[in-house]
Amino acid sequence: MPTPPGAAPAFPDAAERSTRDTTLRNNLRRATHTIRAKRAAAVAELADWGELRAAGAAIKDHTLRHLDHYLEQVEAAVTAAGGQVHWAVDAAEANAIVTRLVRETGEREVVKVKSMATQEIGLNEALAAAGITAYETDLAELIVQLGHDLPSHILVPAIHRNRAEIRDIFRTQMGRWGRPAPAGLTDEPAELAEAARLHLREKFLSAKVAVSGANFIVAETGTLVVVESEGNGRMCLTLPETLISVVGIEKVIPSWRDLEVFLQLLPRSSTAERMNPYTSMWTGTTDGDGPAAFHLVLLDNGRTDALADQVGRQALRCIRCSACLNVCPVYERAGGHAYGSAYPGPIGAILTPQLRGTVSALDASLPYASSLCGACYEVCPVAIDIPEVLVRLRERVVEGGPVTVRGTRAVIRPARGHAAERAAMRAARWAFEHPRALRAGQRLASRTRALHPRHLPGPGRAWTRGRDLPEVPAESFRDWWQRTRGERGTA
Amino acid sequence: MSSRERVLGRVRRALADVREEHPDTGATGGAAHTDGGPARDGVARDYLRVHGERTAAERVELLATHLADYRARVHRTDPAGLPDTVAALLAARGARRVVVPEGLPADWLSASAATPVPDTPALSARDLDAVDSVVTGCAVAIAETGTLVLDAGPGQGRRQLTLVPDHHVCVVHVPGQVVDSLPQALERLVPHRPLTWISGPSATSDIELSRVEGVHGPRALDVVLVTTDAPSTASSSPR
Ligand code: SF4
């Protein structure tokens, strides 16, 4: 179950626990280093990576600057193609819409494609409360769900589990959800995958309703795009009679042609492949092929609040490739769970506090869960300057200032002396006390500083006009620590 | 106020600074409309259309290499040899029943001993689950990424057909159906058709990053490159 933000431990507490877990740390280190090396090779294959990256950032910025226009265009195009569009201001409304749509089909079960948006809103729990069972069908999400666990990585959510643990989970839990694991199941990955195939195929063949997210929505055509590897996405998107897609409003891109940029950036940045095994694209409904009913739920849930922040809004460019997780020295040690939301790692550290605000101790501590080394910016395929946003959010936590909360302008007060500030300071100390993480960060920073532009190139110029981007580690972490600790005392 | 109006209202308020930058931007969000949308704030498309120059033959070679990289099995023949090639691939899998999409040229399966199961709307996913293989054509293939794109045109069928059976034989006419790059492929495709892009068989790396083929989609993908003299047109017309 996603922990409600108010009750979740702040980053340093959660990180403290996870750093003691050696299985987790070893699994994570191996995974992040492997993916990172492969990714670098896949990116190096494209001589125009820099241009693609700049185009990706520019297209996303353009879309965000005219988001109202493109959302209306999405609505018109999807409706014209036979789909129905619903708008959800927040998680509760999105959950209520999906619950109602499932109820209207008369079904009590849905199959799900891995989707961060539905994790963010806690859809599975909301459906369960309404007596509807949601089955995760991505192998990793299945492992997480059967293990009563939470995802810890965007791309490989069950990376904190090793094969023996997965075998045990399958043996003890599969039977409770459907077809039991085959007798004598070993911990061979191929056997485990086969067990999942058999278990899930029964669900696919009988499912009448599916819930998905989407990687992109093309405004001019109303086309939704889902990028995946296993084929569980294709199963969910084509076999059931009703398909409900819950998609954040920032997933829109203007034109069909824009896919040529993102379909080159995403697979290489994410799984380090030239192209992921399966990509599905559908526009409304097609007679005799796929679901007869298609619903698109457009989700705000704090995105417009992030959009209102001139520095922070760039986080909405994110295409969820997870490259920033794999290079982050803090993520590598703390693990995904410490971030307390569907979005772990560097992107989580800037997205979550913007979507939820910085009021809770957890959310206030997240902007400090970083060494400001800049490695995340360097790998980001849409050039999100994560360190810049982190600095902005730290300012907000410590100094307060104008923000938009649930669509309303407000001025938040400095968190001085408050539990949130204490948590933030302890997060800073946590990073400080893990010298290996810090050193790795600083080494990278000095190597890559020349890559950080003072202004965004091209179309980003207007976006950043009148503001200089900060020199990335504006002050070194140690200096910052000394200064803030000296000034404000410690927790 | 409806949720639609609330979300759009929030978006507009959030973008007040952008509106100030562009005083010509109306409250409806339409900036300088030229083609019915906001002017593209200078999105530079100075990335490459194609990565490298190739002859038609080199393009096909690259496609074959990249398909094989992701563990598709690549075979070559000419139109006269196609029926025997398909028959051999089906026999090698021990396929007894083969689903046949509408519009598949009859001679492709003419040498196979497997029982053809013509696709009809009545054929359910469970029925397809009892079929061993599927044979299809494709709309376009992308050399640089090793990708086959199916657009539900003649000989390709519904999306389910290439998903539920465990074995997919895909026939690509070369060089006519092969493009170099992803941008070129998008130009040939029609967005309103349901599209499936396939790069190698189904795969997962979720268990300790070990790659396992065939979690849910077909575990085996055979690609037959059929050399035709005249470039055949893709089944979907260019936009
Ligand atoms: S912030 Fe950038 S690198 Fe991180 S997940 Fe998003 S797109 Fe990928």
XYZ file of C-alpha atoms and ligand atoms in Angstrom:
738
model
C 0.000 0.000 0.000
C 1.392 3.441 -0.755
C 1.927 5.108 2.579
C 0.052 8.373 2.919
C 2.637 11.151 2.812
C 1.755 12.427 6.262
C 2.596 9.102 7.862
C 5.649 8.213 5.791
C 9.017 8.461 7.487
C 11.159 11.323 6.281
C 13.926 10.456 3.835
C 16.728 10.138 6.423
C 14.817 7.600 8.556
C 13.845 5.486 5.593
C 17.299 5.814 4.065
C 18.922 4.879 7.352
C 17.011 1.621 7.355
C 17.617 0.800 3.717
C 21.346 1.515 3.881
C 21.630 -1.166 6.524
C 19.983 -3.675 4.189
C 22.961 -5.170 2.379
C 20.909 -7.312 -0.017
C 19.114 -4.235 -1.162
C 22.270 -2.224 -1.541
C 24.121 -4.916 -3.427
C 21.188 -5.562 -5.756
C 20.825 -1.880 -6.387
C 24.457 -1.183 -7.018
C 24.757 -4.022 -9.473
C 21.593 -3.037 -11.286
C 22.272 0.655 -11.555
C 25.842 0.179 -12.703
C 24.871 -2.418 -15.297
C 22.045 -0.368 -16.788
C 24.153 2.766 -16.740
C 26.995 1.226 -18.737
C 24.623 -0.280 -21.284
C 22.781 2.994 -21.616
C 25.932 4.944 -22.337
C 26.701 2.545 -25.195
C 23.182 2.800 -26.643
C 23.302 6.593 -26.528
C 26.765 6.721 -28.079
C 25.340 4.948 -31.152
C 23.442 8.093 -32.109
C 25.647 10.922 -33.329
C 22.773 13.377 -32.940
C 21.893 12.569 -29.319
C 22.512 16.168 -28.252
C 20.180 17.518 -30.936
C 17.498 14.950 -30.129
C 17.768 15.840 -26.454
C 17.439 19.553 -27.169
C 14.463 18.898 -29.443
C 12.849 16.701 -26.789
C 13.231 19.433 -24.172
C 11.975 22.106 -26.568
C 8.914 20.130 -27.663
C 7.966 19.431 -24.057
C 8.489 23.058 -23.049
C 6.437 24.236 -25.979
C 3.648 21.836 -25.058
C 3.667 22.918 -21.426
C 3.525 26.577 -22.452
C 0.355 25.889 -24.418
C -0.962 23.022 -22.366
C -4.549 24.274 -22.286
C -4.644 24.343 -26.081
C -3.173 20.858 -26.437
C -5.422 19.326 -23.787
C -8.477 20.625 -25.595
C -7.058 19.227 -28.806
C -6.531 15.822 -27.167
C -10.092 15.829 -25.953
C -11.490 16.660 -29.383
C -9.343 14.118 -31.201
C -9.959 11.237 -28.785
C -13.679 11.927 -28.758
C -13.821 12.079 -32.551
C -12.073 8.688 -32.661
C -14.697 7.046 -30.479
C -13.130 7.439 -27.029
C -14.476 9.230 -23.970
C -12.442 11.795 -22.072
C -12.730 12.454 -18.338
C -10.948 15.126 -16.306
C -9.670 14.524 -12.781
C -8.519 17.377 -10.573
C -6.951 15.090 -7.969
C -6.318 11.486 -6.969
C -9.677 11.066 -5.252
C -11.558 12.189 -8.338
C -9.485 10.013 -10.688
C -10.060 6.991 -8.459
C -13.778 7.722 -8.292
C -14.007 7.996 -12.089
C -12.173 4.716 -12.669
C -14.204 2.955 -9.977
C -17.448 4.159 -11.534
C -16.359 3.125 -15.033
C -15.420 -0.359 -13.842
C -18.700 -0.699 -11.922
C -20.644 0.277 -15.022
C -19.197 -2.725 -16.823
C -20.512 -5.000 -14.071
C -17.051 -6.495 -13.569
C -15.177 -6.984 -10.287
C -11.690 -7.544 -11.679
C -9.346 -5.504 -13.830
C -5.949 -6.234 -15.344
C -3.379 -3.488 -15.172
C -0.408 -2.369 -17.206
C 2.409 -0.910 -15.139
C 1.599 2.748 -14.691
C 3.190 5.274 -12.396
C 0.176 7.566 -12.545
C -2.069 4.898 -11.030
C 0.539 4.185 -8.341
C 0.703 7.864 -7.600
C -3.036 8.042 -6.970
C -3.261 4.718 -5.111
C -5.765 3.317 -7.596
C -5.391 -0.338 -6.606
C -6.280 0.442 -3.005
C -9.217 2.611 -4.036
C -10.532 -0.177 -6.261
C -10.043 -2.728 -3.489
C -12.082 -0.550 -1.144
C -14.849 -0.675 -3.753
C -14.643 -4.471 -3.967
C -12.728 -4.528 -7.264
C -9.505 -6.515 -7.589
C -6.734 -5.041 -9.713
C -4.150 -7.470 -11.061
C -0.742 -6.075 -11.931
C 0.538 -7.822 -15.049
C 4.053 -6.472 -15.489
C 6.363 -9.157 -14.113
C 8.082 -6.813 -11.694
C 4.812 -5.251 -10.575
C 3.422 -8.752 -10.059
C 6.382 -9.573 -7.816
C 5.808 -6.355 -5.901
C 2.075 -6.942 -5.605
C 2.349 -10.592 -4.539
C 5.071 -9.633 -2.068
C 2.858 -6.939 -0.451
C 5.638 -4.578 -1.271
C 6.269 -1.253 -2.982
C 8.143 -0.620 -6.234
C 11.669 0.683 -5.764
C 12.736 1.666 -9.277
C 10.870 3.178 -12.214
C 12.108 0.719 -14.809
C 12.773 -2.399 -12.741
C 10.417 -2.011 -9.764
C 11.378 -5.311 -8.110
C 15.110 -4.832 -8.416
C 15.442 -4.957 -4.630
C 14.375 -8.619 -4.708
C 16.708 -11.420 -5.689
C 15.688 -14.595 -7.440
C 15.335 -16.737 -4.322
C 13.019 -14.184 -2.762
C 10.972 -14.055 -5.946
C 10.636 -17.840 -5.981
C 9.419 -17.808 -2.387
C 6.897 -15.075 -3.138
C 5.563 -16.989 -6.139
C 5.349 -20.257 -4.185
C 3.466 -18.834 -1.265
C 1.350 -16.135 -2.900
C 0.378 -17.052 -6.470
C -2.287 -19.504 -5.375
C -4.089 -16.816 -3.409
C -4.499 -14.669 -6.503
C -5.202 -17.315 -9.127
C -3.233 -20.109 -10.698
C -0.634 -21.372 -8.187
C 3.056 -21.619 -8.995
C 4.056 -24.913 -10.637
C 5.241 -27.589 -8.206
C 9.005 -27.712 -7.789
C 9.529 -24.139 -8.982
C 13.227 -23.242 -8.877
C 14.807 -19.807 -8.814
C 15.907 -19.890 -12.473
C 14.757 -16.619 -14.088
C 13.342 -18.499 -17.105
C 11.280 -20.752 -14.842
C 10.061 -17.836 -12.780
C 9.041 -15.973 -15.924
C 7.215 -19.076 -17.171
C 5.325 -19.329 -13.881
C 4.274 -15.708 -14.277
C 3.244 -16.349 -17.877
C 0.959 -19.211 -16.902
C -0.430 -17.386 -13.890
C -1.222 -14.217 -15.829
C -2.460 -15.761 -19.051
C -5.577 -16.923 -17.258
C -6.221 -13.376 -16.226
C -5.631 -11.952 -19.691
C -7.927 -14.424 -21.391
C -10.824 -13.732 -19.060
C -10.349 -10.023 -18.360
C -13.120 -7.718 -19.521
C -11.619 -4.468 -18.239
C -8.064 -3.149 -18.328
C -6.434 -0.095 -16.799
C -3.297 1.447 -18.264
C -1.289 4.618 -18.328
C 0.405 5.966 -21.434
C 3.848 7.204 -22.317
C 2.582 9.782 -24.783
C -0.643 11.238 -26.137
C -0.441 12.851 -29.552
C -2.718 15.891 -29.498
C -3.252 16.317 -33.237
C -4.424 12.726 -33.736
C -5.602 11.614 -30.275
C -3.203 8.670 -30.423
C -2.008 7.028 -27.197
C 1.371 5.322 -27.059
C 2.510 2.616 -24.639
C 6.109 1.458 -24.689
C 6.924 -1.902 -23.062
C 8.905 -5.124 -23.250
C 6.926 -8.086 -22.081
C 3.711 -7.995 -24.070
C 1.549 -7.707 -20.962
C 0.817 -4.185 -22.151
C -0.383 -5.466 -25.503
C -2.513 -8.061 -23.715
C -4.221 -5.428 -21.581
C -4.577 -2.921 -24.400
C -6.123 -5.311 -26.904
C -7.921 -8.246 -25.247
C -10.451 -6.660 -22.834
C -13.724 -5.058 -23.927
C -13.133 -1.875 -21.962
C -9.868 0.030 -21.645
C -9.384 2.851 -19.142
C -6.167 4.867 -19.450
C -5.177 7.205 -16.634
C -2.686 9.731 -17.952
C -1.032 12.792 -16.429
C -1.755 15.983 -18.349
C 1.979 16.461 -18.961
C 2.155 13.408 -21.237
C 0.796 15.309 -24.224
C 2.948 16.008 -27.268
C 1.626 18.116 -30.118
C 2.120 16.135 -33.293
C 2.587 12.705 -34.760
C 5.975 13.771 -36.017
C 7.127 14.562 -32.470
C 7.150 10.833 -31.772
C 10.286 10.595 -33.903
C 12.120 12.425 -31.131
C 10.702 10.657 -28.093
C 10.741 7.149 -29.549
C 14.461 7.617 -30.091
C 15.144 9.163 -26.683
C 13.090 6.897 -24.450
C 14.199 3.310 -25.197
C 17.894 4.106 -25.308
C 17.738 6.150 -22.155
C 15.571 3.700 -20.307
C 16.384 0.089 -21.142
C 19.470 0.897 -23.221
C 17.902 -0.739 -26.260
C 17.690 0.620 -29.785
C 13.985 0.037 -29.466
C 11.941 -1.674 -26.778
C 10.359 -4.995 -27.845
C 6.781 -3.680 -28.087
C 5.178 -0.329 -28.714
C 1.404 -0.049 -29.039
C -0.393 2.927 -30.542
C -4.132 3.325 -30.655
C -6.515 6.106 -31.484
C -9.955 5.848 -29.907
C -11.519 2.546 -30.826
C -11.269 0.405 -33.959
C -14.143 -1.855 -35.001
C -13.246 -5.504 -34.603
C -9.766 -4.791 -33.217
C -9.264 -4.205 -29.524
C -11.565 -2.762 -26.856
C -15.025 -1.567 -27.900
C -14.953 1.111 -25.189
C -12.041 3.420 -24.482
C -11.853 5.952 -21.642
C -9.085 8.477 -21.160
C -8.801 10.012 -17.676
C -6.706 13.199 -17.788
C -5.059 13.627 -14.396
C -3.961 16.887 -12.766
C -3.222 15.912 -9.128
C -0.722 18.684 -8.491
C 0.697 18.966 -11.998
C -0.772 22.426 -12.508
C 0.804 23.480 -9.196
C 4.187 22.393 -10.544
C 3.391 24.170 -13.808
C 2.894 27.408 -11.889
C 6.511 27.384 -10.703
C 8.741 28.907 -13.348
C 11.756 26.887 -12.247
C 10.028 23.710 -11.127
C 7.777 23.262 -14.148
C 10.595 21.708 -16.137
C 10.060 18.564 -14.049
C 6.911 18.038 -16.120
C 9.068 17.298 -19.151
C 10.031 13.982 -17.574
C 9.435 10.931 -19.768
C 10.059 8.502 -16.866
C 13.065 6.822 -18.412
C 14.756 6.258 -15.003
C 18.236 7.177 -16.264
C 18.648 9.680 -13.427
C 18.095 6.963 -10.819
C 20.881 4.855 -12.185
C 23.511 7.578 -11.908
C 22.484 8.983 -8.538
C 24.919 8.175 -5.705
C 22.249 8.895 -3.123
C 19.614 6.679 -4.769
C 22.157 3.893 -5.036
C 22.594 3.831 -1.275
C 19.143 4.751 -0.102
C 17.020 2.663 -2.467
C 13.702 3.609 -3.984
C 11.491 3.117 -0.963
C 13.161 5.904 0.997
C 11.577 8.475 -1.337
C 8.092 7.548 -0.128
C 6.268 7.941 -3.450
C 5.787 6.336 -6.830
C 8.656 8.500 -8.091
C 12.026 7.607 -6.550
C 15.480 8.965 -7.205
C 16.386 12.438 -8.438
C 13.175 12.946 -10.398
C 11.194 11.888 -7.338
C 13.094 14.355 -5.217
C 11.823 17.222 -7.371
C 8.484 15.880 -8.631
C 6.976 14.593 -5.406
C 7.377 17.787 -3.347
C 5.925 19.759 -6.244
C 2.923 17.482 -6.697
C 2.224 17.166 -2.977
C 3.713 20.397 -1.579
C 6.490 20.573 0.997
C 4.346 20.507 4.107
C 4.974 16.984 5.372
C 8.331 16.054 6.856
C 8.904 13.514 4.082
C 8.184 15.925 1.246
C 10.263 18.667 2.840
C 13.210 16.305 3.222
C 13.229 15.142 -0.397
C 14.959 18.198 -1.920
C 17.852 17.405 0.427
C 18.134 13.790 -0.686
C 20.829 14.750 -3.158
C 24.458 15.733 -3.368
C 23.725 18.264 -6.165
C 26.358 16.539 -8.267
C 24.613 17.132 -11.579
C 24.918 13.592 -12.933
C 21.130 13.369 -13.210
C 20.987 16.467 -15.381
C 23.720 15.129 -17.602
C 21.894 11.884 -18.435
C 18.374 13.270 -18.600
C 17.112 12.831 -22.185
C 14.951 15.935 -21.898
C 17.635 17.975 -20.091
C 15.734 18.607 -16.871
C 18.070 20.603 -14.647
C 17.284 18.602 -11.533
C 19.942 20.349 -9.378
C 18.445 23.717 -10.251
C 14.998 22.587 -9.151
C 16.433 21.011 -5.992
C 18.001 24.313 -5.035
C 14.705 26.075 -5.713
C 12.797 23.618 -3.528
C 15.350 23.866 -0.702
C 14.808 27.593 -0.788
C 11.094 27.027 -0.539
C 11.478 24.711 2.449
C 13.856 26.963 4.322
C 12.678 30.418 3.306
C 9.048 29.930 2.346
C 7.559 32.080 -0.398
C 4.791 32.094 -2.997
C 3.510 28.743 -4.214
C 0.414 27.349 -5.860
C -1.399 24.718 -3.839
C -4.296 22.908 -5.464
C -4.696 25.687 -7.941
C -4.666 28.521 -5.410
C -1.850 30.979 -4.897
C -0.522 30.957 -1.378
C 2.526 32.082 0.530
C 4.149 29.428 2.640
C 6.127 30.370 5.686
C 9.643 29.225 6.357
C 9.659 25.815 7.937
C 12.012 27.034 10.679
C 11.889 24.894 13.762
C 9.175 22.827 12.200
C 9.310 19.023 11.883
C 9.698 19.469 8.153
C 12.837 21.531 8.479
C 14.299 19.132 11.006
C 13.687 16.295 8.584
C 15.277 18.293 5.802
C 18.354 18.992 7.863
C 18.641 15.366 8.797
C 18.377 14.368 5.150
C 21.235 16.694 4.413
C 23.234 15.178 7.226
C 22.409 11.711 5.981
C 23.918 12.497 2.604
C 26.823 14.200 4.354
C 27.517 11.209 6.529
C 27.722 8.867 3.586
C 31.022 10.065 2.227
C 31.099 7.531 -0.548
C 27.895 8.914 -2.009
C 29.111 12.431 -1.567
C 32.545 11.873 -3.049
C 31.115 10.140 -6.092
C 28.849 13.109 -6.521
C 31.529 15.723 -6.256
C 33.839 13.906 -8.623
C 31.137 13.827 -11.226
C 30.306 17.443 -10.677
C 33.792 18.699 -11.312
C 34.027 16.564 -14.431
C 30.777 17.660 -15.936
C 30.428 21.257 -14.935
C 31.426 22.448 -18.379
C 28.376 20.712 -19.782
C 25.948 22.789 -17.826
C 24.580 25.623 -19.925
C 24.100 29.011 -18.378
C 20.946 29.423 -20.417
C 18.934 26.725 -22.008
C 19.763 26.679 -25.705
C 17.307 27.635 -28.417
C 13.694 27.740 -27.399
C 14.589 27.316 -23.746
C 15.992 30.831 -23.824
C 12.705 32.589 -23.461
C 11.771 30.097 -20.810
C 14.726 31.051 -18.672
C 14.893 34.693 -19.716
C 15.754 37.047 -16.947
C 17.101 34.329 -14.746
C 20.530 32.870 -14.848
C 20.609 29.176 -14.251
C 22.647 28.642 -11.122
C 26.178 27.334 -11.466
C 25.201 23.845 -10.766
C 26.602 23.049 -7.415
C 25.985 26.693 -6.518
C 27.905 26.002 -3.392
C 29.495 22.725 -2.566
C 27.488 20.415 -0.455
C 29.962 20.683 2.394
C 29.856 24.465 2.334
C 26.114 24.455 2.213
C 26.000 22.048 5.116
C 28.383 24.082 7.205
C 26.526 27.270 6.471
C 23.012 26.041 7.075
C 23.938 23.996 10.089
C 25.880 26.902 11.477
C 23.011 29.282 10.885
C 20.085 27.228 11.882
C 21.393 24.684 14.279
C 20.896 20.974 13.913
C 17.980 18.737 14.489
C -17.565 24.351 -12.215
C -16.728 21.096 -13.992
C -13.384 19.409 -13.380
C -12.543 20.117 -16.976
C -12.955 23.848 -16.409
C -11.038 23.650 -13.137
C -8.043 21.907 -14.673
C -7.959 24.186 -17.718
C -8.383 27.228 -15.463
C -5.454 26.123 -13.319
C -3.325 25.576 -16.394
C -4.098 29.081 -17.636
C -3.384 30.691 -14.281
C -0.165 28.700 -13.961
C 0.970 30.053 -17.312
C 0.302 33.724 -16.585
C 4.027 34.479 -16.959
C 4.075 32.851 -20.385
C 1.069 34.877 -21.478
C 2.867 38.047 -20.441
C 5.862 37.098 -22.529
C 3.592 36.689 -25.514
C 1.047 39.487 -25.222
C -0.611 38.236 -28.402
C -1.567 35.027 -26.671
C -5.279 34.944 -26.102
C -6.893 33.629 -22.949
C -7.851 30.500 -24.813
C -4.228 29.563 -25.082
C -3.984 30.006 -28.800
C -0.764 31.828 -29.596
C 0.028 32.924 -33.125
C -2.041 30.311 -34.893
C -0.717 29.441 -38.253
C -1.837 25.869 -38.843
C -4.541 25.735 -36.195
C -2.058 25.344 -33.341
C 0.321 27.562 -31.416
C 3.421 28.531 -33.355
C 6.162 26.121 -32.482
C 8.327 28.372 -30.282
C 11.344 27.478 -32.413
C 11.610 23.740 -31.886
C 14.790 22.990 -33.796
C 14.724 19.771 -35.764
C 18.394 19.715 -36.527
C 18.747 16.081 -35.509
C 19.438 13.541 -38.228
C 16.727 12.049 -40.424
C 18.938 9.026 -40.995
C 22.053 7.827 -39.226
C 24.452 7.145 -42.072
C 24.076 6.582 -45.794
C 23.244 3.116 -47.088
C 22.382 1.376 -50.287
C 19.165 -0.609 -50.338
C 21.160 -3.794 -49.833
C 23.056 -2.377 -46.875
C 19.802 -1.232 -45.336
C 18.420 -4.757 -45.506
C 21.648 -6.128 -44.020
C 21.428 -3.713 -41.124
C 17.808 -4.697 -40.520
C 18.821 -8.359 -40.428
C 21.689 -7.680 -38.014
C 19.561 -5.649 -35.651
C 16.685 -8.125 -35.731
C 19.117 -10.900 -34.852
C 20.643 -8.807 -32.062
C 17.327 -8.941 -30.284
C 16.959 -12.648 -30.941
C 14.546 -12.676 -33.813
C 15.511 -15.416 -36.292
C 16.088 -14.047 -39.743
C 15.588 -16.016 -42.978
C 15.902 -15.024 -46.624
C 14.185 -16.198 -49.757
C 12.567 -14.995 -52.972
C 8.848 -15.057 -53.823
C 9.104 -18.511 -55.384
C 10.798 -19.922 -52.303
C 8.495 -18.246 -49.772
C 5.901 -21.061 -49.420
C 8.617 -23.624 -48.682
C 10.392 -21.339 -46.249
C 7.180 -20.655 -44.318
C 6.320 -24.351 -44.338
C 9.752 -25.237 -42.968
C 9.533 -22.674 -40.171
C 6.113 -23.915 -39.127
C 7.237 -27.528 -39.267
C 10.330 -26.762 -37.190
C 8.054 -25.466 -34.411
C 5.747 -28.469 -34.772
C 2.915 -26.061 -35.545
C -0.308 -27.859 -36.258
C -2.712 -24.938 -36.402
C -1.833 -21.569 -37.896
C -4.026 -18.496 -37.700
C -4.323 -16.647 -40.999
C -5.181 -12.949 -41.068
C -7.542 -11.642 -43.672
C -5.799 -10.660 -46.867
C -2.783 -12.936 -46.461
C -1.730 -14.100 -49.948
C -2.968 -17.662 -50.306
C 0.283 -19.035 -51.657
C 2.309 -18.133 -48.522
C 0.849 -21.131 -46.722
C 0.378 -23.312 -49.768
C 3.269 -25.654 -48.940
C 2.524 -26.058 -45.244
C 0.908 -29.111 -43.751
C -0.403 -27.111 -40.799
C -4.137 -26.492 -40.604
C -4.980 -22.882 -41.459
C -7.371 -21.167 -39.045
C -8.833 -18.165 -40.881
C -9.322 -15.188 -38.607
C -12.941 -14.202 -38.029
C -14.539 -11.841 -35.520
C -15.867 -14.925 -33.741
C -12.360 -16.150 -32.935
C -11.796 -15.317 -29.265
C -8.548 -14.827 -27.382
C -9.052 -18.307 -25.915
C -9.393 -19.733 -29.405
C -6.180 -18.005 -30.391
C -4.512 -19.453 -27.316
C -5.142 -22.905 -28.802
C -3.351 -21.963 -32.029
C 0.368 -22.657 -32.435
C 1.543 -19.985 -34.857
C 0.557 -16.946 -36.840
C 1.869 -15.802 -40.225
C 1.620 -12.132 -41.207
C 3.105 -9.470 -43.391
C 4.033 -6.039 -42.088
C 3.592 -2.374 -43.002
C 7.170 -1.227 -42.670
C 10.462 -2.367 -41.114
C 13.082 -0.058 -39.593
C 16.712 -0.994 -40.189
C 18.363 1.211 -37.579
C 16.305 -0.177 -34.717
C 15.449 -3.677 -35.982
C 11.734 -2.975 -35.739
C 8.722 -4.406 -37.576
C 5.586 -2.286 -37.646
C 2.158 -3.853 -38.217
C -0.774 -1.563 -38.966
C -3.665 -4.026 -39.172
C -3.661 -3.757 -42.954
C -4.277 -6.730 -45.284
C -2.301 -9.788 -44.242
C -1.560 -8.388 -40.792
C -4.842 -8.802 -38.985
C -6.062 -7.711 -35.587
C -3.488 -6.895 -32.937
C -4.366 -10.043 -30.980
C -3.284 -12.360 -33.763
C 0.397 -11.595 -33.338
C 0.163 -11.599 -29.555
C -1.556 -14.676 -28.228
C 0.015 -17.495 -30.298
C 3.480 -18.468 -29.168
C 5.141 -18.224 -32.575
C 5.035 -15.387 -35.098
C 6.315 -15.628 -38.657
C 6.543 -12.171 -40.178
C 7.194 -11.687 -43.880
C 8.976 -8.509 -44.983
C 9.310 -7.533 -48.631
C 12.774 -6.183 -49.227
C 13.870 -3.660 -50.076
C 10.475 -1.971 -50.589
C 9.147 -2.267 -47.055
C 12.407 -1.362 -45.342
C 13.269 2.178 -44.266
C 16.427 3.348 -42.552
C 15.095 5.226 -39.611
C 12.312 5.869 -37.202
C 11.447 9.310 -38.663
C 11.047 7.704 -42.083
C 8.822 4.975 -40.672
C 6.487 7.451 -38.961
C 6.019 9.243 -42.281
C 4.762 6.049 -43.875
C 2.301 5.176 -41.146
C -1.282 6.297 -40.687
C -1.869 7.308 -37.046
C -5.510 6.315 -36.971
C -4.767 2.654 -37.510
C -3.946 0.487 -34.501
C -0.183 0.070 -34.669
C 2.088 -2.548 -33.155
C 5.837 -2.058 -33.219
C 7.818 -5.237 -32.638
C 11.562 -5.350 -31.943
C 12.460 -8.929 -31.182
C 10.299 -11.324 -29.197
C 8.705 -10.501 -25.851
C 11.358 -10.121 -23.157
C 11.864 -9.198 -19.524
C 14.872 -8.318 -17.405
C 12.971 -8.001 -14.171
C 14.640 -10.872 -12.333
C 18.156 -9.805 -11.411
C 18.427 -8.216 -14.861
C 18.677 -11.618 -16.587
C 17.025 -11.355 -19.955
C 14.272 -13.935 -20.458
C 12.420 -14.164 -23.768
C 8.709 -14.635 -24.047
C 6.910 -13.618 -20.950
C 3.590 -12.874 -22.583
C 3.900 -12.261 -26.278
C 5.224 -14.830 -28.750
C 8.399 -16.496 -27.507
C 9.665 -17.041 -31.009
C 9.789 -14.510 -33.835
C 10.831 -15.672 -37.313
C 11.348 -12.911 -39.851
C 11.403 -13.848 -43.522
C 13.041 -11.305 -45.806
C 11.593 -11.827 -49.267
C 13.595 -10.249 -52.037
C 11.344 -8.759 -54.676
C 12.659 -6.939 -57.699
C 10.109 -4.179 -57.875
C 9.884 -2.377 -54.555
C 6.500 -3.312 -53.142
C 4.506 -0.602 -51.484
C 3.791 -0.731 -47.803
C 0.237 -1.731 -47.090
C -0.491 1.680 -45.666
C -0.187 4.599 -48.005
C 2.254 7.368 -47.136
C 0.678 10.358 -45.555
S 14.051 13.238 -14.976
Fe 15.020 12.858 -16.966
S 16.420 11.148 -16.543
Fe 14.998 11.206 -14.809
S 13.345 9.795 -15.348
Fe 12.703 11.836 -16.054
S 13.365 11.958 -18.183
Fe 14.491 10.257 -17.256
